[in-house]
Every structure is written in C-alpha cells, then in structure tokens.
Amino acid sequence: MGKATRPIKVGSCFVGGGHRPPVQTMWKESLRADRLQAAAAGVRSLSGLGCGILRFSAPDIGQAELLGALASMVDTPLVADVHFDWRIALRCLDFPIAKIRVNPGNLGEPWKLREVAAKAADKGVPIRIGVNAGSLPADLRDEPDRGAAIVAAAEREVAALDELGFRDVIVSMKASGVEETVRANRIFSERYDIPLHIGVTEAGPLAQGCVRSAVALYALLADGIGDTIRVSLSDSPENEVIAGVEIVALASGTRESADIVSCPRCGRASFDSHAFSERWRDRIYSIRRPVTVAVMGCVVNGPGESRHADIGISGAGDKVIVFRKGEIVRTCSPEEADTVFGEELSRL
Ligand code: SF4
C-alpha cells in the first residue's frame, strides 16, 4: 500500500516504505505527575484499539519531562509536539521519545534548529514537520491556491533540515478543508519520497469530523498517498483511533481488527443495540483480528446479520439470541445479555 516513500523508524514501528499506515491520535490533556500511572493505562488502552503512534503537546520543560517519564513506562511510540522553544525539543530528546514534531521556521535563529537536528540525529529520533493552513508564513497567506501554498511552506521547512543533512523526516500538511488537504498532499507526493502524515485538521465534532476525514484520507490512501494518519476530532482520542483504523481498513481493503455491524434501531427493536454497542465498543475494537460482530435490535434483520458474523446478538421478542459462526448458541433474557455475550466473545 502506498507510493514508494523512504521508511522512517518511529520507535517500534515504521512509517513509509510501504508499511501499513499507523493510526495516530493526540493526548488531549496536560500530563500530571500524580496521574502518570493513569496516563500510562490510557496509552495502553488506546494502543489496544489500534493507535500506533501517540502525540503529546510539550508546551514547557515540565511537560517535556513528564512526557519523557511516560515514554519509559509504555511501549507505544510517543511523539513530542514542540513549538517555538528549541530548549523544550532538546529536553524531550533526553528521553525515549519516538519522534519530535517541530516546525523549523518557528524555532527562531538557524543555530537553534541546528542544535535540535544534531541531537535528534544523535539519538536516532525522526522529526515531523507539521504545516497547518491556519499558520502559513505571511507571504503565503493570501495565495489563491491554498494547497500549493501549504506545499511551499512545507518545502521551506524540508529545505532547512535538508541543508543540515537531516533526512529522517516525516511531513504533514493539514487544512480544515478537504480539497486543499488532498491537493497539498498530492502535489507534495509527486515531488518527494518523504513519508506523509495525513489528516484534515480541526475537522470538527464527531460526525462532521469523521465524514471530512474519511473523504479526504480515503481519497489519498486510495491513490497510495499517506504513510500515517490522524482523524482530528472535537471528540475523544478513542473515537479518533477507531475512525482512523476504519479508514485504513477500507482504503487498504484489508482489516486487522474487529468490524462491528450494528443496526440503527427503530420502533421494532426489542433489544437496545445502541446501548449494547456502546458498552462493548472498546472491548470489541480491541480484538486485533478481522472478526465481525453483529449487534441487532430485532428479528427483521437480526438473525440474518448475526448468522453472517463471527459472533452476533439479536433481539427476538422478549428474548435475546446469541449466534456464533452462523449457529444459535444461546438464548437468554435482555438482562443476561452482557454476561452471555461476554462468555461467547471470549470463546471466539
Ligand atoms: S434490525 Fe430491527 S430494530 Fe434494527 S433497524 Fe432493523 S427493524 Fe429496526
């Protein structure tokens, strides 16, 4: 999958070089020293859902040090997101950080970038250059071709690192619009073999953000463009990961984790498929095998979908039927449904 880009090692995973695009999300709060164990558990949980790379803001030295401590507690590659202050980037590089995101242009004098690049090279840590349409250099802001302007900004940043002989680079060019995001990445992909982190930034709340991201990222991935992805939502990192995993599965035509088939529910429902799907969402998506799980409200479509799934559950009058591999294996009351389903799921 993907155009030939140079492979970049990001902690324990690869970005580019034909590898399946790792799904990313971003931690949405500041780190706290007294909550690091909980943060580590949260990182592992996101990893279980399919998050391959996880990014954290490092707005000051204190956050850089907490991130560094967290990075040594988990296996997931953690990325430090640094703006403006090269000293924060240098401090992050004292820890097992998998990647650092900076924009060379906003670090200030060239010697600061030189110091960061030298230390990153010494530690074997790649740098992600992230260009956002909302913060283009002044001379590019009024360019009518927004996609081309984003590329021009990225090219400057790439050139700054290239002059230092630093080639362990990943580039992202994001906009809140689908068209300019797709256009920028297509132009860049024609010119460079640098791996691309693709995403629509500030894509919006859950439904809108998923739609925008899916349209843009599917189009790019289907063209072989994009080496790692993020769905940016005004919503939870869990939903960002689930959406990202789904987009990669659809665009690649191969699935590495569970697929949920669930009905929209209507007045016929005798079983609350919404609430059930929500309760079991993380557990099901944590199955790192391509199994299909059906959750259905009634007998209209429930038995049919459930029989085609690896495991299915369907309302049937005042009962609930559980299917496994096409066969009815249990019939129970709605109150017993979670227990029965959990037992059957563990037998998959
Ligand atoms: S399966 Fe039943 S409850 Fe679900 S949408 Fe169809 S008719 Fe409605």
JSON list of N, CA and C in Angstrom, two decimals, residues 4 36-37 43 52 79 102 108 114 178 200 213 249 254 292 326 338:
[
{"chain": "A", "resi": 4, "resn": "ALA", "atom": "N", "xyz": [6.15, 4.76, -3.19]},
{"chain": "A", "resi": 4, "resn": "ALA", "atom": "CA", "xyz": [7.45, 4.45, -2.59]},
{"chain": "A", "resi": 4, "resn": "ALA", "atom": "C", "xyz": [7.98, 5.66, -1.83]},
{"chain": "A", "resi": 36, "resn": "LEU", "atom": "N", "xyz": [0.46, 9.90, 36.32]},
{"chain": "A", "resi": 36, "resn": "LEU", "atom": "CA", "xyz": [1.22, 9.26, 35.23]},
{"chain": "A", "resi": 36, "resn": "LEU", "atom": "C", "xyz": [0.84, 7.80, 35.04]},
{"chain": "A", "resi": 37, "resn": "GLN", "atom": "N", "xyz": [0.56, 7.10, 36.15]},
{"chain": "A", "resi": 37, "resn": "GLN", "atom": "CA", "xyz": [0.15, 5.69, 36.01]},
{"chain": "A", "resi": 37, "resn": "GLN", "atom": "C", "xyz": [-1.16, 5.59, 35.24]},
{"chain": "A", "resi": 43, "resn": "VAL", "atom": "N", "xyz": [-2.73, 5.20, 27.66]},
{"chain": "A", "resi": 43, "resn": "VAL", "atom": "CA", "xyz": [-1.93, 4.96, 26.45]},
{"chain": "A", "resi": 43, "resn": "VAL", "atom": "C", "xyz": [-2.08, 3.51, 26.00]},
{"chain": "A", "resi": 52, "resn": "GLY", "atom": "N", "xyz": [-1.22, 3.44, 16.76]},
{"chain": "A", "resi": 52, "resn": "GLY", "atom": "CA", "xyz": [0.17, 3.04, 16.55]},
{"chain": "A", "resi": 52, "resn": "GLY", "atom": "C", "xyz": [1.17, 4.04, 17.06]},
{"chain": "A", "resi": 79, "resn": "VAL", "atom": "N", "xyz": [5.18, 10.79, 20.74]},
{"chain": "A", "resi": 79, "resn": "VAL", "atom": "CA", "xyz": [5.72, 11.91, 19.97]},
{"chain": "A", "resi": 79, "resn": "VAL", "atom": "C", "xyz": [5.58, 13.19, 20.78]},
{"chain": "A", "resi": 102, "resn": "VAL", "atom": "N", "xyz": [8.30, 19.44, 15.14]},
{"chain": "A", "resi": 102, "resn": "VAL", "atom": "CA", "xyz": [8.62, 20.86, 15.23]},
{"chain": "A", "resi": 102, "resn": "VAL", "atom": "C", "xyz": [8.39, 21.48, 13.85]},
{"chain": "A", "resi": 108, "resn": "GLY", "atom": "N", "xyz": [13.06, 29.94, 15.60]},
{"chain": "A", "resi": 108, "resn": "GLY", "atom": "CA", "xyz": [13.91, 31.13, 15.73]},
{"chain": "A", "resi": 108, "resn": "GLY", "atom": "C", "xyz": [15.18, 31.00, 14.93]},
{"chain": "A", "resi": 114, "resn": "ARG", "atom": "N", "xyz": [19.75, 23.85, 14.25]},
{"chain": "A", "resi": 114, "resn": "ARG", "atom": "CA", "xyz": [20.96, 23.02, 14.12]},
{"chain": "A", "resi": 114, "resn": "ARG", "atom": "C", "xyz": [21.16, 22.16, 15.36]},
{"chain": "A", "resi": 178, "resn": "VAL", "atom": "N", "xyz": [-11.28, 19.82, 2.96]},
{"chain": "A", "resi": 178, "resn": "VAL", "atom": "CA", "xyz": [-10.92, 18.55, 2.32]},
{"chain": "A", "resi": 178, "resn": "VAL", "atom": "C", "xyz": [-10.11, 18.79, 1.05]},
{"chain": "A", "resi": 200, "resn": "VAL", "atom": "N", "xyz": [-7.03, 15.76, 8.10]},
{"chain": "A", "resi": 200, "resn": "VAL", "atom": "CA", "xyz": [-7.75, 17.04, 7.99]},
{"chain": "A", "resi": 200, "resn": "VAL", "atom": "C", "xyz": [-7.73, 17.64, 9.39]},
{"chain": "A", "resi": 213, "resn": "SER", "atom": "N", "xyz": [-12.81, 13.68, 7.32]},
{"chain": "A", "resi": 213, "resn": "SER", "atom": "CA", "xyz": [-11.55, 12.93, 7.34]},
{"chain": "A", "resi": 213, "resn": "SER", "atom": "C", "xyz": [-11.63, 11.73, 6.42]},
{"chain": "A", "resi": 249, "resn": "ALA", "atom": "N", "xyz": [-8.55, 0.45, 7.08]},
{"chain": "A", "resi": 249, "resn": "ALA", "atom": "CA", "xyz": [-9.08, -0.86, 6.67]},
{"chain": "A", "resi": 249, "resn": "ALA", "atom": "C", "xyz": [-9.82, -0.76, 5.34]},
{"chain": "A", "resi": 254, "resn": "THR", "atom": "N", "xyz": [-7.98, -4.36, 3.53]},
{"chain": "A", "resi": 254, "resn": "THR", "atom": "CA", "xyz": [-7.61, -5.42, 4.48]},
{"chain": "A", "resi": 254, "resn": "THR", "atom": "C", "xyz": [-7.87, -4.93, 5.89]},
{"chain": "A", "resi": 292, "resn": "THR", "atom": "N", "xyz": [-16.00, -10.34, 12.64]},
{"chain": "A", "resi": 292, "resn": "THR", "atom": "CA", "xyz": [-17.18, -9.49, 12.50]},
{"chain": "A", "resi": 292, "resn": "THR", "atom": "C", "xyz": [-18.14, -9.76, 13.66]},
{"chain": "A", "resi": 326, "resn": "GLY", "atom": "N", "xyz": [-22.50, -18.56, 12.75]},
{"chain": "A", "resi": 326, "resn": "GLY", "atom": "CA", "xyz": [-23.69, -18.91, 11.98]},
{"chain": "A", "resi": 326, "resn": "GLY", "atom": "C", "xyz": [-24.71, -19.75, 12.73]},
{"chain": "A", "resi": 338, "resn": "ASP", "atom": "N", "xyz": [-25.38, -9.23, 28.52]},
{"chain": "A", "resi": 338, "resn": "ASP", "atom": "CA", "xyz": [-23.96, -8.86, 28.62]},
{"chain": "A", "resi": 338, "resn": "ASP", "atom": "C", "xyz": [-23.11, -10.04, 29.09]}
]
